[in-house]
XYZ file of C-alpha atoms in Angstrom:
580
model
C 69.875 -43.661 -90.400
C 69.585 -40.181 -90.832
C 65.913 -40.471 -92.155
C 64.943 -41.812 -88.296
C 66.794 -39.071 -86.970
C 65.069 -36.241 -88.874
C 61.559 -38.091 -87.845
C 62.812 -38.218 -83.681
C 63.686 -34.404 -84.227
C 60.265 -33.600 -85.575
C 58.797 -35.633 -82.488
C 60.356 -33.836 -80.270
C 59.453 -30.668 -81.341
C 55.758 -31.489 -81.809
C 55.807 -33.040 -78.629
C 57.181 -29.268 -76.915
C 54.664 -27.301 -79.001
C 52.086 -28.995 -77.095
C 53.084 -28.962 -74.139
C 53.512 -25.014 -74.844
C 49.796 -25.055 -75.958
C 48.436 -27.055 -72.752
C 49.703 -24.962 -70.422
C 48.661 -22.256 -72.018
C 44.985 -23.935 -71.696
C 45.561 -24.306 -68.245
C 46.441 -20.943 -67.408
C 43.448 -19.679 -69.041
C 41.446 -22.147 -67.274
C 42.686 -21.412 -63.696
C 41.988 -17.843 -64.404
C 38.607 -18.465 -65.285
C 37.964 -20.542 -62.432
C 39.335 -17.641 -60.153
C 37.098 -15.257 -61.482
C 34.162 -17.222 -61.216
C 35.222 -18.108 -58.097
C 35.245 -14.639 -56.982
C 31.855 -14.091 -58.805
C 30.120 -16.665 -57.163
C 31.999 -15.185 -53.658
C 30.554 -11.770 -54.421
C 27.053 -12.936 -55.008
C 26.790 -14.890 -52.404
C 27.957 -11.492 -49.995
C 25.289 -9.999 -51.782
C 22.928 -12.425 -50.908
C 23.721 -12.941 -47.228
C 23.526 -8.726 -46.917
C 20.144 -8.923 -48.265
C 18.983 -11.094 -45.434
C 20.210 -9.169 -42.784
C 17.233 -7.366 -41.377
C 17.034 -3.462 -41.435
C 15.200 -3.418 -38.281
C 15.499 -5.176 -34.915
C 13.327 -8.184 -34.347
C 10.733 -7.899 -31.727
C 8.107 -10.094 -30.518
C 5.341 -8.292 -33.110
C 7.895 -8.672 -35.806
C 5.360 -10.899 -38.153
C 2.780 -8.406 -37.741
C 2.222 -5.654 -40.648
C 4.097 -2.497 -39.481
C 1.043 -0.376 -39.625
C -1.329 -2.597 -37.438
C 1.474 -2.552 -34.897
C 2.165 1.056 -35.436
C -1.752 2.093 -35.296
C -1.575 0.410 -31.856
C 1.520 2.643 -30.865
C -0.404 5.450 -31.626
C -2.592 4.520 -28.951
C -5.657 6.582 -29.075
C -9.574 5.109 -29.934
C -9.399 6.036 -33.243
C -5.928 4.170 -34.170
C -6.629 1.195 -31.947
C -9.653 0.643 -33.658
C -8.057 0.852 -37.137
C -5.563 -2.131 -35.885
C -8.068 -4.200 -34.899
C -9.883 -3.572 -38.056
C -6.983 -4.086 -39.995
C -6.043 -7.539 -37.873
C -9.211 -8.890 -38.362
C -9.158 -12.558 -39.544
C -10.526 -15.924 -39.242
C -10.174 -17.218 -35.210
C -8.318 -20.005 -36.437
C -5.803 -17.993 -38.409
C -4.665 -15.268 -35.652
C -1.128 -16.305 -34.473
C -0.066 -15.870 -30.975
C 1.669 -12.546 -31.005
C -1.482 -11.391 -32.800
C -3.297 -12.478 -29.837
C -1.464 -10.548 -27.486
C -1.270 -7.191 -29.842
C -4.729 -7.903 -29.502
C -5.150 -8.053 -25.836
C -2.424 -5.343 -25.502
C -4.780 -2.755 -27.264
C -7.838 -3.727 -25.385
C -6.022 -3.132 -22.225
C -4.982 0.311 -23.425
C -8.567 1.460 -24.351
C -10.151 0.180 -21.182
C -8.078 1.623 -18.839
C -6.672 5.210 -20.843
C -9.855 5.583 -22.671
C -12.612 4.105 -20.829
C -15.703 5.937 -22.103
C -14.513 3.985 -25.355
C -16.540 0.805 -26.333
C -14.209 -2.351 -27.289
C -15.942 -3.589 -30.314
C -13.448 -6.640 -31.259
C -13.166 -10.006 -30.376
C -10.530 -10.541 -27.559
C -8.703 -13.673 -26.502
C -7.526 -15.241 -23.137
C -3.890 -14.713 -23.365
C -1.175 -15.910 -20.835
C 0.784 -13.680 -18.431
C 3.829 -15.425 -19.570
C 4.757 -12.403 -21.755
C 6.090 -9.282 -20.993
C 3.020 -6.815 -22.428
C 0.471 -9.046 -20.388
C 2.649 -9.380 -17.079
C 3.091 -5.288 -17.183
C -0.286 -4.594 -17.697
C -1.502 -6.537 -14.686
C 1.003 -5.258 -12.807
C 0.266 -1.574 -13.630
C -3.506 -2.695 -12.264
C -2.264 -3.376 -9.200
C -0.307 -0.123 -8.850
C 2.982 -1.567 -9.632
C 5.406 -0.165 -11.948
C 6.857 -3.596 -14.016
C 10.989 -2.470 -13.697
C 11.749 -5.880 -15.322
C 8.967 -5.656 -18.610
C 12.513 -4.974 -20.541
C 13.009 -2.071 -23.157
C 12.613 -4.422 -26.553
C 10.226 -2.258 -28.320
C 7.496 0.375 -27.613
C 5.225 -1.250 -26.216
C 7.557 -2.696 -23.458
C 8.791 0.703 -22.528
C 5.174 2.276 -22.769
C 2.811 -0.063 -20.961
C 4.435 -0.468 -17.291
C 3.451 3.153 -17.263
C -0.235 2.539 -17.119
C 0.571 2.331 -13.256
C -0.040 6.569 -13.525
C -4.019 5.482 -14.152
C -4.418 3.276 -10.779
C -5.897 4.918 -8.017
C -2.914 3.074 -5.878
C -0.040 4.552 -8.070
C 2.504 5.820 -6.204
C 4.258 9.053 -6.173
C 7.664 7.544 -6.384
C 6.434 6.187 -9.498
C 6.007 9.422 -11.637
C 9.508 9.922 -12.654
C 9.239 6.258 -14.091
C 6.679 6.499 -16.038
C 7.517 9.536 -17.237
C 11.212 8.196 -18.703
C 9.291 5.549 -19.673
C 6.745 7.836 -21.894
C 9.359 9.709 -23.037
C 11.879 7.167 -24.083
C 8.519 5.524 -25.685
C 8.001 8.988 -27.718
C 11.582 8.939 -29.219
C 11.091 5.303 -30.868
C 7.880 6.369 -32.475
C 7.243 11.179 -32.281
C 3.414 10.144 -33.811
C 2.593 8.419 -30.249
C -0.706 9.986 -28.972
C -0.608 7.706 -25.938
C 2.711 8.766 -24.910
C 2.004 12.197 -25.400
C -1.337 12.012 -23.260
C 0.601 9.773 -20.608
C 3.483 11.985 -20.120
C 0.797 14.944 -19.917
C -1.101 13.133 -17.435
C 2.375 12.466 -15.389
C 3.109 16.153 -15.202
C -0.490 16.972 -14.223
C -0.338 14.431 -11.620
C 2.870 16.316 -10.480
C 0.988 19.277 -10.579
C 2.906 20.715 -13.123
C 0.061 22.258 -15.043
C 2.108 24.317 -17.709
C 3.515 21.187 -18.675
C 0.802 18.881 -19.094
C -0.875 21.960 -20.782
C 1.343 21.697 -23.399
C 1.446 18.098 -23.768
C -2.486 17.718 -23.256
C -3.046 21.039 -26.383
C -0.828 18.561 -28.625
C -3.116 15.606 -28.115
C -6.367 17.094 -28.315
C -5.348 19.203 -31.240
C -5.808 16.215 -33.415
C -8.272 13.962 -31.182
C -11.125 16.163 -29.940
C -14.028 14.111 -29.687
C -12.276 11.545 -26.892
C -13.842 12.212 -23.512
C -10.497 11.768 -21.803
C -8.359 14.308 -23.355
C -11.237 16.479 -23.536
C -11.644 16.694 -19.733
C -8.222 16.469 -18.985
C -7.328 19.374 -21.110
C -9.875 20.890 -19.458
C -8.758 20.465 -16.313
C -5.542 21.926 -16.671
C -6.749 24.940 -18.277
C -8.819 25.342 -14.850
C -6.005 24.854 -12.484
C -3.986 27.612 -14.893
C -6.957 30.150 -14.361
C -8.227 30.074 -17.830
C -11.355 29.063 -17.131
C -12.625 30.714 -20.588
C -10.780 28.367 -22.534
C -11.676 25.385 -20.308
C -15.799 26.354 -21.128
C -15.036 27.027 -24.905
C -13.445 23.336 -25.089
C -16.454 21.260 -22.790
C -18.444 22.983 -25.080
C -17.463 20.456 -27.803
C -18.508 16.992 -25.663
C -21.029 14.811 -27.703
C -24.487 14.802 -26.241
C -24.326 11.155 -25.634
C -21.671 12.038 -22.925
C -23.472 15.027 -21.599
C -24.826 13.109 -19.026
C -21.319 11.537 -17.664
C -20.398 11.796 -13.801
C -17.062 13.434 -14.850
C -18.468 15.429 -17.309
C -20.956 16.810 -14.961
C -18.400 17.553 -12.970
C -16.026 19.313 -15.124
C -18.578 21.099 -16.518
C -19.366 22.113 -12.630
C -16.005 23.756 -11.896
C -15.676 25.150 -15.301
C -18.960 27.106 -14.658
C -18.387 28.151 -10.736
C -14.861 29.189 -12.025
C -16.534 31.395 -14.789
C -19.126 32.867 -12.276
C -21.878 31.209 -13.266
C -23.785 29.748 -10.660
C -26.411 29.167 -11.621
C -25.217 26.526 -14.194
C -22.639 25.627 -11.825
C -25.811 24.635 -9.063
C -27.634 22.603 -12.047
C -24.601 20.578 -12.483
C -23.744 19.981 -9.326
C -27.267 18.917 -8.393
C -27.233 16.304 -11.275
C -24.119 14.664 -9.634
C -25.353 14.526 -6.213
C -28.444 12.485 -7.782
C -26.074 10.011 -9.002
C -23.955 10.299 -6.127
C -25.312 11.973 -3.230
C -23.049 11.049 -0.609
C -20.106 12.619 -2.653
C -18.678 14.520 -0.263
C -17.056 17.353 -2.443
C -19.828 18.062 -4.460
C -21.915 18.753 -1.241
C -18.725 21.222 -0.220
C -18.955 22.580 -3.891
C -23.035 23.482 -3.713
C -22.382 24.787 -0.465
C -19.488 27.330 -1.593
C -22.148 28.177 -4.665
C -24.473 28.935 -2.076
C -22.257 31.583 -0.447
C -21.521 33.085 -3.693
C -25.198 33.986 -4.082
C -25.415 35.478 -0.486
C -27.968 31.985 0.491
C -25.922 31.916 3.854
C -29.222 30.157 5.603
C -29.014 27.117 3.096
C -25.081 27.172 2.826
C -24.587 26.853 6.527
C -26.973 23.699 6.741
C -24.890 22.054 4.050
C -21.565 22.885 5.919
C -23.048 21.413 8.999
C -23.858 18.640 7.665
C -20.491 17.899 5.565
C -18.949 18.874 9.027
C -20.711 15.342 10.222
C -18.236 12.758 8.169
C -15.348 15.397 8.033
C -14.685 18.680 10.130
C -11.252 18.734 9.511
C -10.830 19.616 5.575
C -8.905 22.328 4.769
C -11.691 23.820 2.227
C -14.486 23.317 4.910
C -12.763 25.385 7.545
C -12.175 27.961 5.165
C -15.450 27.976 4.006
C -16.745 27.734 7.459
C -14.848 31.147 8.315
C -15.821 33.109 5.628
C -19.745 32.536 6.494
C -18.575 33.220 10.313
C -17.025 36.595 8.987
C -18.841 37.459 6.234
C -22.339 36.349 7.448
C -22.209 36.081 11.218
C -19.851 38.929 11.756
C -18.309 36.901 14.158
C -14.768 37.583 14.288
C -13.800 35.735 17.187
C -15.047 32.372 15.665
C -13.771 32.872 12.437
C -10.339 33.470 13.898
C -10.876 29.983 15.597
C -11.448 28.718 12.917
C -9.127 29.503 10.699
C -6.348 29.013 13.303
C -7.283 25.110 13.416
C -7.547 24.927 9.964
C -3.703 26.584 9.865
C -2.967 23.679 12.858
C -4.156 21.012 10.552
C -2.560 22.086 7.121
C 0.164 25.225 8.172
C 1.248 26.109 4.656
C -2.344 25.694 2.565
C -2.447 29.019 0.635
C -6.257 29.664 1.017
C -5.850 29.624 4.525
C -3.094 31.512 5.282
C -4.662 34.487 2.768
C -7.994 34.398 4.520
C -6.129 34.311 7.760
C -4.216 37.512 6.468
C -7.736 38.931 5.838
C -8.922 38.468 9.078
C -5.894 39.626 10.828
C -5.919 43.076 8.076
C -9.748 43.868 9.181
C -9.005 43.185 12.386
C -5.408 44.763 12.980
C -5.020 41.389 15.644
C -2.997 38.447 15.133
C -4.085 35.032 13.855
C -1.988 32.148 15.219
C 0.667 34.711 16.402
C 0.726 36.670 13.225
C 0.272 39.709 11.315
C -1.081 40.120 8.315
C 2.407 41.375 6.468
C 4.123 38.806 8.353
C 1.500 36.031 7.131
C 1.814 37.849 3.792
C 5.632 37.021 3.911
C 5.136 33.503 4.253
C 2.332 33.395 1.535
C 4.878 35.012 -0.651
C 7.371 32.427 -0.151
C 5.426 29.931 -1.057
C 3.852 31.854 -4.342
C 5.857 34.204 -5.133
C 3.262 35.749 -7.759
C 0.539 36.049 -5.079
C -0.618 39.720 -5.064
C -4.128 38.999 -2.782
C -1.392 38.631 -0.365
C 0.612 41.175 -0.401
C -3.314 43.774 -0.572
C -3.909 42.440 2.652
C -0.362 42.844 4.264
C -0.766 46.542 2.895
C -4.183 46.754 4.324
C -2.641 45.615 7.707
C 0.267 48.068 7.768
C -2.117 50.888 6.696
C -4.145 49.995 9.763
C -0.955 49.666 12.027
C -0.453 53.354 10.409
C 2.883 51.698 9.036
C 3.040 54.244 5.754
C 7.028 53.112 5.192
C 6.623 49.500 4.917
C 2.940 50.394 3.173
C 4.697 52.494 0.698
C 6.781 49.831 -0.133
C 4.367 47.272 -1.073
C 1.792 49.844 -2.622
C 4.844 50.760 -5.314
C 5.207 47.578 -6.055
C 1.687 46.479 -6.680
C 1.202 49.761 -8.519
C 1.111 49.302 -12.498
C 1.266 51.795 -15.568
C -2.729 50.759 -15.905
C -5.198 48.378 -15.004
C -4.882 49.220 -11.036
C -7.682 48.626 -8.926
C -9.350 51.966 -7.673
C -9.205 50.631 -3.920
C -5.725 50.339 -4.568
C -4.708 53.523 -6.176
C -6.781 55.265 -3.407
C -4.614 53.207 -0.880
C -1.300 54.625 -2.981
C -2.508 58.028 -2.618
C -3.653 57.982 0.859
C -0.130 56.731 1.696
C 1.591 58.792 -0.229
C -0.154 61.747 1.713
C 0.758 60.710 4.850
C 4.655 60.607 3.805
C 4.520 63.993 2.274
C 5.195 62.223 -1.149
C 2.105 64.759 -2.550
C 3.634 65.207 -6.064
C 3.166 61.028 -6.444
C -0.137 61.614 -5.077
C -1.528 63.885 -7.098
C -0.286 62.673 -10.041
C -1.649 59.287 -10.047
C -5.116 59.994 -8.747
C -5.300 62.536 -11.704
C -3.901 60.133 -14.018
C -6.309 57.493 -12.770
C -9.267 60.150 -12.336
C -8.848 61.363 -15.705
C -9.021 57.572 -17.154
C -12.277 56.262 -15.421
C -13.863 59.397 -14.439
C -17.120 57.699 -13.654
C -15.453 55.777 -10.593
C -16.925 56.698 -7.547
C -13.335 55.676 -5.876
C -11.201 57.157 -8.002
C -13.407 60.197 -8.208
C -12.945 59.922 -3.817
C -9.515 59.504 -4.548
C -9.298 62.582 -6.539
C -11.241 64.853 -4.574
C -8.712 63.889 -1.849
C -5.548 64.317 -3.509
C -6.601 67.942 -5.169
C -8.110 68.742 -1.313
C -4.425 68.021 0.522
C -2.107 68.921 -2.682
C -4.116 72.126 -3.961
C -4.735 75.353 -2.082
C -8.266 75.509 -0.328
C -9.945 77.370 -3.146
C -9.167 75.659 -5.813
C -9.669 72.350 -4.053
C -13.012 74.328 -2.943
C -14.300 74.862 -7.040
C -13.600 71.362 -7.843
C -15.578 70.196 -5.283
C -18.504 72.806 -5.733
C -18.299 71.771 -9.708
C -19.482 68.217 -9.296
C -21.339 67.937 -6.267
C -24.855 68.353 -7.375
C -24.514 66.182 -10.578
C -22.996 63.547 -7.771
C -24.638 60.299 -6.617
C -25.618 60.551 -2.445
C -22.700 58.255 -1.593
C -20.413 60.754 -3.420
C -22.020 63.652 -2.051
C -22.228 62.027 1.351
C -17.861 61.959 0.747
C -17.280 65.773 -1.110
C -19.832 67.247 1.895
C -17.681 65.762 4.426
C -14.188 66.545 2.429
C -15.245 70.055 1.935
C -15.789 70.481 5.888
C -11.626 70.266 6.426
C -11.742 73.710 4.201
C -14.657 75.790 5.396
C -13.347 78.515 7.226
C -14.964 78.193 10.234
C -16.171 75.994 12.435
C -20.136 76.405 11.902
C -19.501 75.718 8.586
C -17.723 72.534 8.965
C -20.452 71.167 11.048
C -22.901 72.177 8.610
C -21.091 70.331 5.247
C -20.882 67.603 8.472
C -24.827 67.236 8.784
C -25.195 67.546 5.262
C -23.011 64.586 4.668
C -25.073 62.152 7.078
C -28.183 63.006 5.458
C -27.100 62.067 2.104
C -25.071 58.983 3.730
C -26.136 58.259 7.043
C -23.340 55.559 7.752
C -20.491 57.646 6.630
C -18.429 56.282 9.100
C -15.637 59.078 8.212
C -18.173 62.020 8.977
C -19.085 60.478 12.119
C -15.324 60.177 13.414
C -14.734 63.921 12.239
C -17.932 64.906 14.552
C -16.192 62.749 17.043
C -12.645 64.913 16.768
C -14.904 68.126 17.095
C -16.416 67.465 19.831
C -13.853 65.610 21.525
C -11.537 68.783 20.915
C -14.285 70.548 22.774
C -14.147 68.910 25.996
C -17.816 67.560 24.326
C -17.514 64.342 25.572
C -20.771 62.956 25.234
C -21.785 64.244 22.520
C -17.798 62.512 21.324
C -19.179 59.244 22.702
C -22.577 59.807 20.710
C -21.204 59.816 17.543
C -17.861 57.379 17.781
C -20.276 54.365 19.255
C -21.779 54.609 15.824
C -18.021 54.370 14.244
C -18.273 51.325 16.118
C -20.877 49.736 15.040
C -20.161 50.332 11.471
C -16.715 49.066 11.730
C -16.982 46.758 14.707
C -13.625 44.747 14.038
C -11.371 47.827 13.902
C -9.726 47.591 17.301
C -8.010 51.020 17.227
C -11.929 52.536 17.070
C -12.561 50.099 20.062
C -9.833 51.026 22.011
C -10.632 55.259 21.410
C -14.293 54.066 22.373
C -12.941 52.389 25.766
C -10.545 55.096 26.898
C -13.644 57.877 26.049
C -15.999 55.536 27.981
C -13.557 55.904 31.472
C -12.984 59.039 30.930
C -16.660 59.822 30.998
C -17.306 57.427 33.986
């Protein structure tokens, strides 16, 4: 009896130690199965992460980066890497490949079309967005719905600034569109150039100066940026620069139409007609109805005083268009400047001002005219032309010389004054002008000013015969009569006979008499004989006199020296009744 109990008691207490043990199994177990659990959790998470792309998807996304990128780039040199680097088996190109493909043909053929495509292309549907705004940008249509997916969607509705039908509305677009294009990829030469071309196009020239230098820093043997550069550089004046860089076109492009012409404003701007005539004759061989070129040789003609020759070409661009602004400018200045016709230059220049009211060129030569002639063109003085010039450029000095020529004629020396001091600098004045200063500041009493700057200017270009006029003036209305007297008498006989013709005539005002004056007088005209100013001085004398026709004698030939001053005319008209 009690041996089966001690054997149930040992049963039951092997029978708890297990049970102690197995659970203990079990919770070891469960752990482990967390943990790997977890683990497995974990590396999956790391495995999902890894497949998330870094960079969106786009519709080149199977294409190696650099191919794409070389096509972003977007000038000759890059798009011709791509294709190199694309190059395959026909069979094996894929269809995205097909339309990078087509995409960077269309780029060189219509941003770089001196370029030759060497590479296979491939008839690719419309169905995509690249293709769709391409074709739309030939037609002069900006694409608004191409989408903004990539680069190339942004970029290539912008190829609208390249179509002759483009319009202006459409040059903010493209712009954003070139820009935004620029941030997704700053090594962009095509955005660059486009966003250059933009601001050209907006006439913006220190703009697309800046954009254009960046571009054909790095990419000076294209054409295109070479002549666009160029042109820039011409519309900003630097025509030095503009040479220096057309210098550097290839031979093999030498013989371009727009080469031939670029090189023909960059050579008329420089001064050099003769080139600029060469040039110009080789485009109107290829082209000899072009209309501006035939306006161009004509305007070369003037420059080298050929009126006879220039005037046949004017009459004959006048056939198919008398009503461009740069023809009826033209047209006046051989009427002036040739013709001496005043009275059809004025006509002239007043329906070129009907036509186009606020062209610059116009308005300045109408300021000449109205300067020379101290009469009105359409209703205007020259400083009030001037005025309006000025509002429109502000930096435009040729106006504001001929609104001072005006006043001085009007004998306006306040409102003179005021413009003289303005256009006066510390150096680098123009003698005409610093003798214009000084006369004005003579007839205000201002003689200190006077003096000082036509010594200051004498003393710095003492070879000028203006300056050295100027001078002699100054010392002869600041100095007393003697002294002005031994400066005179020092450098008239080592003078040239226009200076003498001026110092003889000077000197007259302080000879002490009379017979002495007259003498210097005589002396003048035979060193000068069309020294208008001695001639109007033996006018005065004899006029003073009660010498009237000997008066008349010599201020008819003031007047046909200076036949469009009217206040000469209108002292030659009262003398005339007076006579009669």
């Amino acid at each position: 009896m009690k041996s089966g109990l001690f054997t149930g008691k040992i049963f039951i207490f092997s029978l708890i130690l297990f049970l102690v043990f197995a659970n203990n199994i079990y919770a070891k177990t469960k752990k482990s199965d967390i943990t790997d659990t977890q683990n497995l959790t974990n590396d999956l998470d790391k495995k999902i992460a890894l497949q998330v792309p870094s960079k969106k998807w786009t519709y080149f996304s199977g294409i190696d980066a650099n191919i794409v990128k070389n096509v972003e780039v977007g000038v000759p040199s890059s798009l011709k890497q791509a294709m190199t680097d694309i190059r395959k088996s026909e069979l094996e190109y894929s269809d995205n490949e097909k339309v990078l493909i087509k995409v960077a043909s269309e780029i060189m053929r219509i941003v770089w079309p001196s370029q030759y495509i060497s590479w296979k292309e491939f008839n690719v549907s419309q169905d995509t967005a690249y293709e769709g705004a391409i074709e739309s940008a030939k037609k002069g249509i900006f694409e608004l719905s191409a989408g903004n997916s990539d680069f190339l969607s942004i970029i290539l509705p912008s190829l609208v600034i390249f179509s002759n039908n483009v319009s202006p509305s459409d040059f903010d677009l493209c712009l954003n569109a070139a820009t935004s294009s620029l941030e997704l990829n700053p090594d962009s030469f095509l955005a660059l150039y486009l966003i250059g071309y933009v601001y050209e196009k907006k006439s913006d020239f220190e703009n697309a100066e800046n954009y254009y230098k960046k571009v054909y820093e790095s990419n000076q043997t294209v054409l295109e940026i070479t002549l666009a550069y160029s042109r820039v550089l011409l519309s900003l004046n630097k025509s030095q620069e503009a040479s220096v860089i057309l210098k550097s076109i290839e031979d093999k492009d030498i013989s371009d139409i727009n080469v031939l012409k670029q090189k023909a404003f960059s050579s008329f701007a420089n001064k050099d007609f003769n080139s600029a005539e060469q040039y110009v004759a080789r485009v109107l061989q290829q082209r000899p109805n072009d209309l501006e070129f035939l306006l161009l040789r004509a305007r070369i003609l003037v420059e080298k005083n050929d009126y006879i020759h220039a005037v046949s070409l004017l009459d004959m661009y006048a056939r198919q268009n008398d009503s461009d602004i740069d023809y009826l400018v033209l047209r006046a200045r051989v009427q002036l400047d040739w013709s001496k016709n005043t009275v059809a230059a004025t006509e002239t220049v007043e329906k070129a001002l009907k036509l186009h009211p606020d062209n610059i060129d116009a308005l300045i030569f109408a300021a000449r005219i109205s300067a020379l002639t101290d009469s009105p063109v359409s209703g205007k003085y020259a400083d009030e032309i001037a005025k309006r010039i000025i509002q429109l450029d502000p930096s435009n000095d040729e106006a504001n010389l001929y609104a001072l020529s005006g006043l001085i004629n009007q004998k306006n020396w306040k409102d003179a004054y005021n413009i003289s001091k303005n256009l006066i600098k510390n150096k680098n004045n123009s003698p005409d002008l610093v003798l214009q200063h000084v006369t004005i500041c003579l007839k205000l009493n201002k003689k200190s000013e006077a003096y000082d700057l036509a010594y200051r200017e004498y003393r710095a270009n003492p070879k000028d015969e203006t300056l050295i006029q100027t001078y002699v003036y100054a010392v002869s209305e600041v100095n007393s009569k003697d002294s002005a007297m031994s400066i005179i008498n020092g450098i008239i006989n080592d003078s040239s006979t226009k200076i003498k013709s001026y110092l003889y005539f000077r000197r007259s005002y302080l000879q002490p008499n009379e017979e002495l004056s007259l003498a210097d007088l005589r002396s003048s005209l035979i060193a000068n004989p069309r020294n208008s100013e001695a001639l109007f001085r033996l006018y005065e004398i004899y006029f003073a006199k009660s010498e009237y026709r000997k008066a008349q004698y010599y201020l008819r030939q003031v007047v046909a020296i200076n036949p469009n001053d009217s206040s000469i005319k209108k002292l030659n008209d009262a003398l005339t009744k007076l006579i009669d």
